[in-house]
Coordinates of C-alpha atoms in Angstrom, one line a residue:
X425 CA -7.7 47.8 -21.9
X426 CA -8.1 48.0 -25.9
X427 CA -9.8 45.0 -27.5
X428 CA -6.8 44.0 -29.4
X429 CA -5.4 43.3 -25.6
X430 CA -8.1 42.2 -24.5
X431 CA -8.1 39.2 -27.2
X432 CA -4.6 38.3 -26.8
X433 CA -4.4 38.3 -23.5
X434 CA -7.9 35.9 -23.6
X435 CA -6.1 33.5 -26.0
X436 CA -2.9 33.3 -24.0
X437 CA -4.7 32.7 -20.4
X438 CA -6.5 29.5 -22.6
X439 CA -3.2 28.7 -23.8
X440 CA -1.5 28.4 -20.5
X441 CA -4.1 26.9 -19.0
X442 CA -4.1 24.0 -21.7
X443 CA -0.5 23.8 -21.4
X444 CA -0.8 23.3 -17.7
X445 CA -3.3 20.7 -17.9
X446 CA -1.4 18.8 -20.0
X447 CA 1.6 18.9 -18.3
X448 CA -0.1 17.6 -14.7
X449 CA -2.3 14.5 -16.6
X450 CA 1.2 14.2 -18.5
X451 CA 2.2 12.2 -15.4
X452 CA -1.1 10.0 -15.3
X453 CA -0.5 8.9 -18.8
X454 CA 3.0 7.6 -17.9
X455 CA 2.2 6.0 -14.7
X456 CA 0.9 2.4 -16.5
X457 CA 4.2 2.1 -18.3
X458 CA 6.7 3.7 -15.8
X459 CA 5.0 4.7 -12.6
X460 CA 5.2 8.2 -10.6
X461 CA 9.0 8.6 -9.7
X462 CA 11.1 11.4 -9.4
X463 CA 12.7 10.5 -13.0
X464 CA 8.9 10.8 -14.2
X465 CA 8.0 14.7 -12.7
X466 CA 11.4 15.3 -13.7
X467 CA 11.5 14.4 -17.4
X468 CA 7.6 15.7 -17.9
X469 CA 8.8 19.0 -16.2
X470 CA 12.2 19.4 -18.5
X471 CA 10.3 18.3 -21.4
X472 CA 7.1 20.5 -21.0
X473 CA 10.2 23.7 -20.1
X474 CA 12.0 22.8 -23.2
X475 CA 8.8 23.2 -25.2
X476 CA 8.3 26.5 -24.0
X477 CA 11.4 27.6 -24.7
X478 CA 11.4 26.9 -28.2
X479 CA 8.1 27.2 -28.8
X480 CA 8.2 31.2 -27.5
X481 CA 11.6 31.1 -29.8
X482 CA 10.0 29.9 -32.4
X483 CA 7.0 31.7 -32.1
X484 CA 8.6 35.4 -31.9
X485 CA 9.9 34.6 -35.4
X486 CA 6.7 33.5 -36.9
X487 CA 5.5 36.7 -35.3
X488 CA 7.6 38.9 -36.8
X489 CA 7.5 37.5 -40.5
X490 CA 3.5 36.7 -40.8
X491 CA 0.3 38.5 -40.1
X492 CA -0.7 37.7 -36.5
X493 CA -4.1 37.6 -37.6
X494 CA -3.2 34.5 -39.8
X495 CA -0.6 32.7 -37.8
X496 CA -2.6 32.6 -34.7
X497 CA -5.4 30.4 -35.5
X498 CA -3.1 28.1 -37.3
X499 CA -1.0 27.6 -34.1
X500 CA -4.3 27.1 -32.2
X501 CA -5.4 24.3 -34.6
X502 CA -2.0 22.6 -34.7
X503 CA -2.5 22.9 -30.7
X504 CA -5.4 21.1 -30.7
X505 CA -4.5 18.1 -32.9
X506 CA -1.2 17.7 -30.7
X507 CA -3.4 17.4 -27.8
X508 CA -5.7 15.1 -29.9
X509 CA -3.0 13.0 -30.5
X510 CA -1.3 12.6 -26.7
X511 CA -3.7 9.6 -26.1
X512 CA -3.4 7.6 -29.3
X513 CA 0.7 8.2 -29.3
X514 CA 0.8 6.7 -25.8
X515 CA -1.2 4.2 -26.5
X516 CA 0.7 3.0 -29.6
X517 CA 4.6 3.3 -28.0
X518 CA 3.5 3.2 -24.2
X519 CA 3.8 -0.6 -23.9
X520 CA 6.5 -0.9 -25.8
X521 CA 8.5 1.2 -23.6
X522 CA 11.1 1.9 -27.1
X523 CA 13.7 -0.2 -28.4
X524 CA 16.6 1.6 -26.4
X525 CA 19.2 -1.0 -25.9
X526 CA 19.9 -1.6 -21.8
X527 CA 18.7 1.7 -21.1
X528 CA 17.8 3.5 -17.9
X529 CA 14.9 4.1 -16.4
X530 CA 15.7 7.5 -16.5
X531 CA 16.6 7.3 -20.4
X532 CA 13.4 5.7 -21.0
X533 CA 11.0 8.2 -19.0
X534 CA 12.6 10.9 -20.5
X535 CA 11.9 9.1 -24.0
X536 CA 8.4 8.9 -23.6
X537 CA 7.9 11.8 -22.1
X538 CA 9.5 13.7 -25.1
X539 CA 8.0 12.0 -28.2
X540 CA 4.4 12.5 -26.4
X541 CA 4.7 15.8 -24.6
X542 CA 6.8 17.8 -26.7
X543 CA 5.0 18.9 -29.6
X544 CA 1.9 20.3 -27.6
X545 CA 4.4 22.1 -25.2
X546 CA 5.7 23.9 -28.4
X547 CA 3.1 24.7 -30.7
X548 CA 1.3 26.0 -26.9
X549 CA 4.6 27.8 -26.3
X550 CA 4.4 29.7 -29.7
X551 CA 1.1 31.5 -29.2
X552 CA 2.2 34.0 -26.6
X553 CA 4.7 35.8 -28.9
X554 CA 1.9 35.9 -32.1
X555 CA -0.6 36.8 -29.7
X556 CA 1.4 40.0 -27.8
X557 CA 2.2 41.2 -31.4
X558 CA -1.1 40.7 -33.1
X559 CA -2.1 43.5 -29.5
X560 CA 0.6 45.8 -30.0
X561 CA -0.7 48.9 -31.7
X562 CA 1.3 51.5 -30.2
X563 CA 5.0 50.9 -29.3
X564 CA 5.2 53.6 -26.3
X565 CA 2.9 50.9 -24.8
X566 CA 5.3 47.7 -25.1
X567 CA 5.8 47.2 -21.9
X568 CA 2.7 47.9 -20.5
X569 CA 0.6 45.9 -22.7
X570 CA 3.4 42.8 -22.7
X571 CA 3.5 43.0 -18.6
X572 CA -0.6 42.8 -18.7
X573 CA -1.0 39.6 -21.7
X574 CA 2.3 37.8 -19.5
X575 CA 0.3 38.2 -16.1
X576 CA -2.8 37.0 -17.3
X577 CA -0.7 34.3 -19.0
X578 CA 0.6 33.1 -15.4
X579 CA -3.0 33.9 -13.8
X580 CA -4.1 30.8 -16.8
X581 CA -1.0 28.7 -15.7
X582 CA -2.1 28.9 -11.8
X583 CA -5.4 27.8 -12.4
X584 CA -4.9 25.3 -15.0
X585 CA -2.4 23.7 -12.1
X586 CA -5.4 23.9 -9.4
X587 CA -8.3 22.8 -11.6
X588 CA -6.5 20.0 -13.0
X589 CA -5.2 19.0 -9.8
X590 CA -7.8 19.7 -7.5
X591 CA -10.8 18.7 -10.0
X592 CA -10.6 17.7 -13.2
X593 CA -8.8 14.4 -13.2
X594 CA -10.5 12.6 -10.2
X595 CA -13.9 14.0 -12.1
X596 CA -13.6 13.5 -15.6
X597 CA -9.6 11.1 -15.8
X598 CA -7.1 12.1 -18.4
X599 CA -8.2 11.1 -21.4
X600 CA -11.4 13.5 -21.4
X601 CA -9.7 15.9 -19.9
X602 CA -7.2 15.7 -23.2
X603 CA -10.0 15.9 -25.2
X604 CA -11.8 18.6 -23.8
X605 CA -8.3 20.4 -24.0
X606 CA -8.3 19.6 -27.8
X607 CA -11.8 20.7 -28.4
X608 CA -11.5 24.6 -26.3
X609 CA -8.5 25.0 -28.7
X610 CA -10.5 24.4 -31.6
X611 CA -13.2 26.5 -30.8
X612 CA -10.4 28.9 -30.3
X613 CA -9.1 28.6 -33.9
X614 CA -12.1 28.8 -35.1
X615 CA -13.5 32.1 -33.3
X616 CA -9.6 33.8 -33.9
X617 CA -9.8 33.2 -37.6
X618 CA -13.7 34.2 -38.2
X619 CA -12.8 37.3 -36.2
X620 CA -9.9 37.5 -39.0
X621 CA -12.1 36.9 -42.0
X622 CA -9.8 34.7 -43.7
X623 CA -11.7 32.7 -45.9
X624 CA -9.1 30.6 -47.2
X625 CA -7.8 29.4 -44.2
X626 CA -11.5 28.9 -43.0
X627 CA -11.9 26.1 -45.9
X628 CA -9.1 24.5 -44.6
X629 CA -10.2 24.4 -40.9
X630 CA -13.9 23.6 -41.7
X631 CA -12.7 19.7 -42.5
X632 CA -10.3 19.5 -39.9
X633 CA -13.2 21.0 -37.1
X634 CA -15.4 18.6 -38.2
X635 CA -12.8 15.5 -38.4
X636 CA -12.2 16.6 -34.7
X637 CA -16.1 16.9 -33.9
X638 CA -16.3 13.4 -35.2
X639 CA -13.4 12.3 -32.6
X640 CA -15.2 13.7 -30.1
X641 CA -18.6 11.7 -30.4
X642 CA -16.6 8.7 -30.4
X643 CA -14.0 9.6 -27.5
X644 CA -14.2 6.1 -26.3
X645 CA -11.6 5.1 -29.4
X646 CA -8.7 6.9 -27.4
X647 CA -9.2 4.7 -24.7
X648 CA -6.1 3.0 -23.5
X649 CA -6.6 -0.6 -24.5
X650 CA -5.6 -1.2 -20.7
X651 CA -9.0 0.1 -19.9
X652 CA -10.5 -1.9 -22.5
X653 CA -9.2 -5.0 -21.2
X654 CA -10.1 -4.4 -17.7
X655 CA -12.8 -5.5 -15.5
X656 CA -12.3 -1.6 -13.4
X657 CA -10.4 0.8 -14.8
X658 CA -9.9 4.5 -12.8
X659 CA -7.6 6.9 -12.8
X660 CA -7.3 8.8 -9.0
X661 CA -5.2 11.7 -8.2
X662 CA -2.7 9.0 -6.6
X663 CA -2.9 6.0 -9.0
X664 CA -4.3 4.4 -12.2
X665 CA -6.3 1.7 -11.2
X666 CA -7.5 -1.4 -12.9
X667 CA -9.1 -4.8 -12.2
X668 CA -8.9 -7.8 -14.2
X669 CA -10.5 -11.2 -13.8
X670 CA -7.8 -14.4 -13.8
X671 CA -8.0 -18.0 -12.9
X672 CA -6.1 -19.3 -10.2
X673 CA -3.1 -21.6 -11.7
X674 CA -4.2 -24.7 -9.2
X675 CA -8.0 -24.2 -10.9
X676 CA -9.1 -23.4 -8.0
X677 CA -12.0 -20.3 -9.0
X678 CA -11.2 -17.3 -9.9
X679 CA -9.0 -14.3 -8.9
X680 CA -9.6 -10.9 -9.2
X681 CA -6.8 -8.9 -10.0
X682 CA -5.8 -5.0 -8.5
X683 CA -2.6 -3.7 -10.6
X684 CA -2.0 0.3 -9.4
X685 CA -0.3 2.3 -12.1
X686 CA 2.6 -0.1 -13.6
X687 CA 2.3 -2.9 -11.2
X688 CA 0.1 -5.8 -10.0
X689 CA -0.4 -5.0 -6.5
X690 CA -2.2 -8.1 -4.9
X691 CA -4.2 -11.6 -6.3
X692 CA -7.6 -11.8 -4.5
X693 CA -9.9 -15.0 -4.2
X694 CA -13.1 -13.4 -3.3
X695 CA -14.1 -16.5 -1.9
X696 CA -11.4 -17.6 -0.2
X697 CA -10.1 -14.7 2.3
X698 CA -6.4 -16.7 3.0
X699 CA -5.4 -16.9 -0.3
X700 CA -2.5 -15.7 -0.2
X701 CA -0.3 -15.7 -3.4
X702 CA 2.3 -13.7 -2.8
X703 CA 5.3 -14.9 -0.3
X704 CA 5.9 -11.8 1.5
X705 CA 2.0 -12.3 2.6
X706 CA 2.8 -15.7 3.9
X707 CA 5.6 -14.2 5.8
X708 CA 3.1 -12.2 6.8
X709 CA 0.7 -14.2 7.8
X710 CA 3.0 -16.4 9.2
X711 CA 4.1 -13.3 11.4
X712 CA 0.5 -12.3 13.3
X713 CA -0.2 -16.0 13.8
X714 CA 3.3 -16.3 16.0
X715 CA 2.3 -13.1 17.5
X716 CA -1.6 -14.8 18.0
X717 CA -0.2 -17.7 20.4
X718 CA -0.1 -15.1 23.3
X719 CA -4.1 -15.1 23.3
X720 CA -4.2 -11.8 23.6
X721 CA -6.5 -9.7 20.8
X722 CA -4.0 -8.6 18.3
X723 CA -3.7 -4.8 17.4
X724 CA -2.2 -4.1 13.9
X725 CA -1.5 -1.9 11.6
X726 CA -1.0 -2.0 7.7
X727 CA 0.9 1.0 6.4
X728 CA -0.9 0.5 2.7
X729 CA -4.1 -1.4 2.2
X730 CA -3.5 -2.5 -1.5
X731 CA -5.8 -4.9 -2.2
X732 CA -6.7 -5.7 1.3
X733 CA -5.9 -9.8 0.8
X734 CA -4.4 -10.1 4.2
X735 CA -6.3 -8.0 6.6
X736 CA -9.0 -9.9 4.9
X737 CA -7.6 -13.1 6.1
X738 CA -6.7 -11.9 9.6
X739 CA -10.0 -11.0 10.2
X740 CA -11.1 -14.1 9.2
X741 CA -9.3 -16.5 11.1
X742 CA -8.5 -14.1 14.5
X743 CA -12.0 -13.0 15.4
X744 CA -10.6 -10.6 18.3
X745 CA -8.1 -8.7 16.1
X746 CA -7.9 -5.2 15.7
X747 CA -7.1 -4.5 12.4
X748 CA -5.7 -0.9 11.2
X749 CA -5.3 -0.1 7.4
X750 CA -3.9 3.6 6.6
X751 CA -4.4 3.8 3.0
X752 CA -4.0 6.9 0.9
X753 CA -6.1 6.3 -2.1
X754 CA -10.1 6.3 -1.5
X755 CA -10.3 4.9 -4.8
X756 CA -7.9 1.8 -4.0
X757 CA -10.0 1.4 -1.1
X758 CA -13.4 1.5 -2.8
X759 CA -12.3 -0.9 -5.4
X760 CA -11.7 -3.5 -2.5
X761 CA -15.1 -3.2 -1.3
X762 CA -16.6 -3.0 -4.2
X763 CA -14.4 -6.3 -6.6
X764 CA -11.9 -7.9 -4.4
X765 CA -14.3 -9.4 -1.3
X766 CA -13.8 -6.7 1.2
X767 CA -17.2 -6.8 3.3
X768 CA -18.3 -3.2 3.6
X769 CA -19.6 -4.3 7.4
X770 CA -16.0 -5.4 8.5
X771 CA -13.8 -5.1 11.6
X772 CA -11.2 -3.4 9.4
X773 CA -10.9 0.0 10.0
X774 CA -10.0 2.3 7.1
X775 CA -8.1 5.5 7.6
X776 CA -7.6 7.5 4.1
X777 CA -4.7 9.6 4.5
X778 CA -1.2 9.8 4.4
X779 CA 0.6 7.0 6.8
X780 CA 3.4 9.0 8.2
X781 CA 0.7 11.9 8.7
X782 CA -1.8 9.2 10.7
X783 CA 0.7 8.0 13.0
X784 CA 2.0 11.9 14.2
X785 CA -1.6 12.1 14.9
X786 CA -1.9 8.9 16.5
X787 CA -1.5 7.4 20.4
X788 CA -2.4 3.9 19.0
X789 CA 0.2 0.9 19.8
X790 CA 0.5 -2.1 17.9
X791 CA 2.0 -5.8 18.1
X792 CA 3.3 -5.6 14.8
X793 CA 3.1 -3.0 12.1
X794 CA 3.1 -4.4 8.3
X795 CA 4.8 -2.2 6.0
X796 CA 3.1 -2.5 2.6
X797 CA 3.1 1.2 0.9
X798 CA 6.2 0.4 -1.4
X799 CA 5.2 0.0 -5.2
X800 CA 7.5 -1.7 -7.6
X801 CA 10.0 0.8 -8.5
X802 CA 7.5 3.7 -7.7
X803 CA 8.4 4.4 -3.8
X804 CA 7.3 7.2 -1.5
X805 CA 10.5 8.0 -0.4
X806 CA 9.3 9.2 3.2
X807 CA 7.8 6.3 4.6
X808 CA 11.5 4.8 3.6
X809 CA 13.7 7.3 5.8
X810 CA 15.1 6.8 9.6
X811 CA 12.6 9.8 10.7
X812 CA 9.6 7.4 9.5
X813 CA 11.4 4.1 10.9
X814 CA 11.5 5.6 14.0
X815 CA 8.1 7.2 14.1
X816 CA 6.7 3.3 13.8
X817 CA 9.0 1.8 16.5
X818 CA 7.5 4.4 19.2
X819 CA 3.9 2.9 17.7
X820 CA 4.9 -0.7 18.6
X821 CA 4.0 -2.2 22.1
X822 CA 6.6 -3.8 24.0
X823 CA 7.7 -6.6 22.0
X824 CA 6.1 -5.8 19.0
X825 CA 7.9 -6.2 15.4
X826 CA 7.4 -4.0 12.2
X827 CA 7.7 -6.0 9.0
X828 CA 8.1 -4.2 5.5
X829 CA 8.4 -6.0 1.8
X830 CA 11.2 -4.7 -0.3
X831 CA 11.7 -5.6 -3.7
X832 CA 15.2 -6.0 -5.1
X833 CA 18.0 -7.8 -6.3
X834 CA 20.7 -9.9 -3.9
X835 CA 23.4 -8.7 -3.6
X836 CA 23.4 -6.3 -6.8
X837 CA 20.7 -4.3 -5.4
X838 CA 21.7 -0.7 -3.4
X839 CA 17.8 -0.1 -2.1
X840 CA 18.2 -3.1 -0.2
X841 CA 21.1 -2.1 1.6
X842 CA 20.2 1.2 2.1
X843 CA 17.0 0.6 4.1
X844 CA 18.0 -2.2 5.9
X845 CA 20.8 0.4 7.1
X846 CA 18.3 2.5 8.0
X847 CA 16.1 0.2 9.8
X848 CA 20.0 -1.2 12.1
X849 CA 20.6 2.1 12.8
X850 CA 17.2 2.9 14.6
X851 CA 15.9 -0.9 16.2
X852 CA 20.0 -1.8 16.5
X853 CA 21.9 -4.0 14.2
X854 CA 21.0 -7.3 16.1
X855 CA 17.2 -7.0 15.7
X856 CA 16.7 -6.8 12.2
X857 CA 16.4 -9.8 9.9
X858 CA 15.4 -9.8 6.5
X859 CA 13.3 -12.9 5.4
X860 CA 12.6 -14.2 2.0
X861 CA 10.2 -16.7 0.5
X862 CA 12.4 -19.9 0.1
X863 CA 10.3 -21.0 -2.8
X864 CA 11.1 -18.2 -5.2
X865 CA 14.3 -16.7 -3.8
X866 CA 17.3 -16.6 -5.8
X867 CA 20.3 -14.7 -5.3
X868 CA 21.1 -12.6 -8.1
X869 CA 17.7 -12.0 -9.1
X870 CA 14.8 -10.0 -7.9
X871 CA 13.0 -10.8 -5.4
X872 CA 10.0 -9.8 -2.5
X873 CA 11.6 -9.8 0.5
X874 CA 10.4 -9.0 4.2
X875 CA 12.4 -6.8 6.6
X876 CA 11.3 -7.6 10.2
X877 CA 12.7 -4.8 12.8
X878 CA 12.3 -5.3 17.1
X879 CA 14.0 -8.0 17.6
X880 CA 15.0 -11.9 16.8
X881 CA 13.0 -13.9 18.7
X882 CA 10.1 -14.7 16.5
X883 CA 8.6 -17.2 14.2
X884 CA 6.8 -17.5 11.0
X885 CA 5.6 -20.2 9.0
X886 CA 7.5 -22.2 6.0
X887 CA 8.4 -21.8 3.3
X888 CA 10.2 -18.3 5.0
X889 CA 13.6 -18.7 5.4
X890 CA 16.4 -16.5 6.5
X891 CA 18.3 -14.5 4.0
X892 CA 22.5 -16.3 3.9
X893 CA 23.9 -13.3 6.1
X894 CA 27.0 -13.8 3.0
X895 CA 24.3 -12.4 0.7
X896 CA 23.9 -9.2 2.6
X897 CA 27.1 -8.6 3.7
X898 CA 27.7 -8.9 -0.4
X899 CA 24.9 -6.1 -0.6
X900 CA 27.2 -4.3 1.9
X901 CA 30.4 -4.8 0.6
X902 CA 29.5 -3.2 -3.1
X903 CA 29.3 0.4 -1.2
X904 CA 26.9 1.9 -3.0
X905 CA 24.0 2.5 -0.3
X906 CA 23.5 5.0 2.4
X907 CA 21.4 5.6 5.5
X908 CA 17.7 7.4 4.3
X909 CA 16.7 10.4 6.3
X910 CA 14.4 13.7 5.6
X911 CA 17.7 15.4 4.0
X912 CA 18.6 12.7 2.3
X913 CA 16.8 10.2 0.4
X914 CA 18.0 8.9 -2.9
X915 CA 15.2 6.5 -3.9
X916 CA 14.6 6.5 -7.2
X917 CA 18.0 6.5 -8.1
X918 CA 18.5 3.3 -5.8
X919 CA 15.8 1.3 -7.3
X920 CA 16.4 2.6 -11.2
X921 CA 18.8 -0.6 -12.0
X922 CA 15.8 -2.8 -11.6
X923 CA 14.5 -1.4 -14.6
X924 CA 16.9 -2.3 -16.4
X925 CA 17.5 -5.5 -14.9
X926 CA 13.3 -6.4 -15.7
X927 CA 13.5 -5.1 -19.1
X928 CA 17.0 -7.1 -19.9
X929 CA 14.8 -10.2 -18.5
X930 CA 11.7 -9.7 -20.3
X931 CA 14.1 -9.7 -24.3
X932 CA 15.1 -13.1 -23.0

């Protein structure tokens, strides 16, 4: 392979792999302001396409009316301050989520993702077309020598999928991962354009280099100011996670906070193990103690950990309890141990793996399984459909109930509906209940709610009450939901009015 070839099709394997990088940590820098959905993959993936596409457009005409030689190390240093500036731009409009007018969730993901993601996906998609014709010496060799620079191109695309995936963001998190993208581009530029000799254009890159060398020696200025308000901040290869310090409202000590990606996930008094601030843990609570009365040792299981507030508890005040928690993230469950008073010598027994996945390898049988993987708006859609329903009840002992919080809105909501459907159609329509904190429940607005499946004859302790059956049959009525299965499972499109609905509450 000539050396011309061989220096275009090194530049272009850089390229892609850059563009790949950015366009996997693309969805960690989203996940604080809109979480991981399907509208988020979706719009980063369109976006990151779209660049391409004009970028390679754009770039075969820059190609054919400049020297190669010239226009390459341009693009490369216009690369590398559009990657520069991915951290600072989200910063800047992240939280502000844009001043779109009742817009969807799927308007405003595909905002963001355009106004940060676009530019580097262009100026990255440009360099192929300047880079095959800068190789081509001899045009009996097109093909050939565009086949070889496009393959190598795809070889830099596969790896910079793996090594981002794989590696580089549980080792390093996005934002010096960005920079490190930024600063190979550079050196790029800079090694293209002193193989050029152009001297002019090196007196114009010399400031810039050294403006971005600066950058680089002080990184920590890109930091989200999330981070820099945090107690813990971490990004995993399944959340962003952050820990905050708070004072309990009844000045009671202190709380330590757990928010994964966009949401706070649980309140945690490290001294007090039953604190439980949230209604759906009352329920909860309220739930295993009915189940306690039996005398029997309890065996449950929490389909999430989160911030591990009520196994906490349980262990506490039932000393014979067997106490399951399937949690995906390491990193969410480290965090427990480590800031929100989860003993590392405890009765509760960690698995870190994927729920649906534990319980096909599992013989286990519980007295009641707690359902507490769903996120905010952010839902893994498998744990939701009837294959996954019915995969738990075979996991419950006679008797046993499986209890999962749902957030949304009475009667206006269509998850609601949909996966209390699901749940009728595998325990039967007259064992499933849905329960609600009587304190803070309000038709018409959103609300934590508790789905218990396996029957009616249980108990749990006030302020719980039972849902009006009017309410749901309201849900029912609007006709907008549908049984969940494998094939089918709509979720993010159910849950993308409450959005809306928050963002319309939070102008008021």
């Amino acid at each position: 392979m000539k050396r011309e070839v061989l220096g275009a099709a090194a530049i272009v394997f850089i390229a892609s792999f850059c563009l790949l990088v950015i366009e996997l940590v693309a969805g960690r820098i989203l996940a604080p302001y809109v979480g991981v959905s399907l509208y988020t993959w979706t719009s980063i993936i369109g976006v990151v396409l779209a660049g391409i596409s004009i970028g390679a457009w754009v770039g075969g005409i820059i190609a054919d009316r400049y020297n190669p030689a010239s226009a390459l190390p341009l693009l490369l240093l216009l690369s590398a301050a559009a990657s520069f500036g991915v951290v600072p731009l989200a910063n800047l409009i992240g939280s502000r989520l844009l001043p779109l007018p009742e817009s969807s969730l799927m308007l405003r993901v595909l905002s963001l993702a355009a106004i940060i993601f676009f530019l580097p996906s262009c100026l990255l998609g440009m360099i192929s077309p300047v880079a095959v014709k800068m190789a081509l010496r001899d045009l009996a060799q097109t093909g050939q020598v565009v086949g070889r620079i496009y393959a190598v191109s795809t070889v830099g695309s596969i790896l910079g999928t793996f090594a981002t995936g794989f590696f580089l963001i549980a080792t390093f998190g996005t934002r010096r991962i960005l920079l490190g993208v930024a600063l190979v581009l550079l050196l790029c530029a800079l090694i293209v354009l002193l193989g050029a000799r152009r001297k002019i254009l090196i007196l114009v890159l010399l400031p810039v280099a050294a403006a971005s060398a600066f950058a680089a020696w002080h990184w920590e200025a890109m930091e989200s100011p999330m981070a820099r308000d945090s107690k813990y901040f971490n990004e995993t290869n399944y959340y962003t996670i952050r820990v905050e310090d708070r004072t309990r409202i009844d000045g009671g000590g202190r709380l330590e906070t757990l928010a994964l990606d966009q949401l706070v996930h649980s309140l945690n008094d490290p001294v007090n193990p039953c604190f439980l601030a949230y209604g759906y843990l009352r329920i909860f609570d309220g739930l295993a103690r009915w189940k306690a009365q039996n005398g029997r040792p309890l065996d449950l299981l929490f389909v999430g950990g989160g911030g591990y507030t009520l196994p906490r508890c349980i262990e506490t005040a039932f000393r014979s309890a067997n106490i399951d928690v399937v949690e995906i993230d390491p990193g969410v469950t480290e965090v427990s141990y480590r800031f929100l008073g989860l003993p590392r010598r405890t009765r509760v027994h960690t698995v870190n793996a994927d729920a649906r996945w534990f319980l096909m390898q599992s013989q286990k049988k519980y007295d009641l399984i707690f359902g507490d993987a769903f996120n905010d708006i952010s839902i893994p859609y498998h744990l939701t459909t009837r294959e996954f329903v019915d995969l738990q009840r075979r996991h419950l002992k006679p008797g046993g109930l499986l209890a999962a919080n749902v957030i949304d809105n009475i009667p206006s909501g269509d998850f609601l509906p949909s996966y209390l459907a699901t749940m009728q159609e595998v325990f039967g329509r007259g064992n499933v209940t849905v329960l609600a904190d009587g304190d803070s429940y309000a038709r018409g607005a959103q609300s934590t709610l508790v789905i218990v499946a396996g029957g009616r004859d249980f108990r749990t302790a006030e302020p719980a009450m039972v849902v009006p059956p009017r309410d749901i049959e309201d849900a029912f009525r609007r006709g907008r939901w549908t049984v969940l299965t494998d094939d089918y499972a709509p979720v993010d499109n159910l849950l993308a009015p409450l959005f809306a609905e928050r963002l319309r509450y939070r102008r008021r």
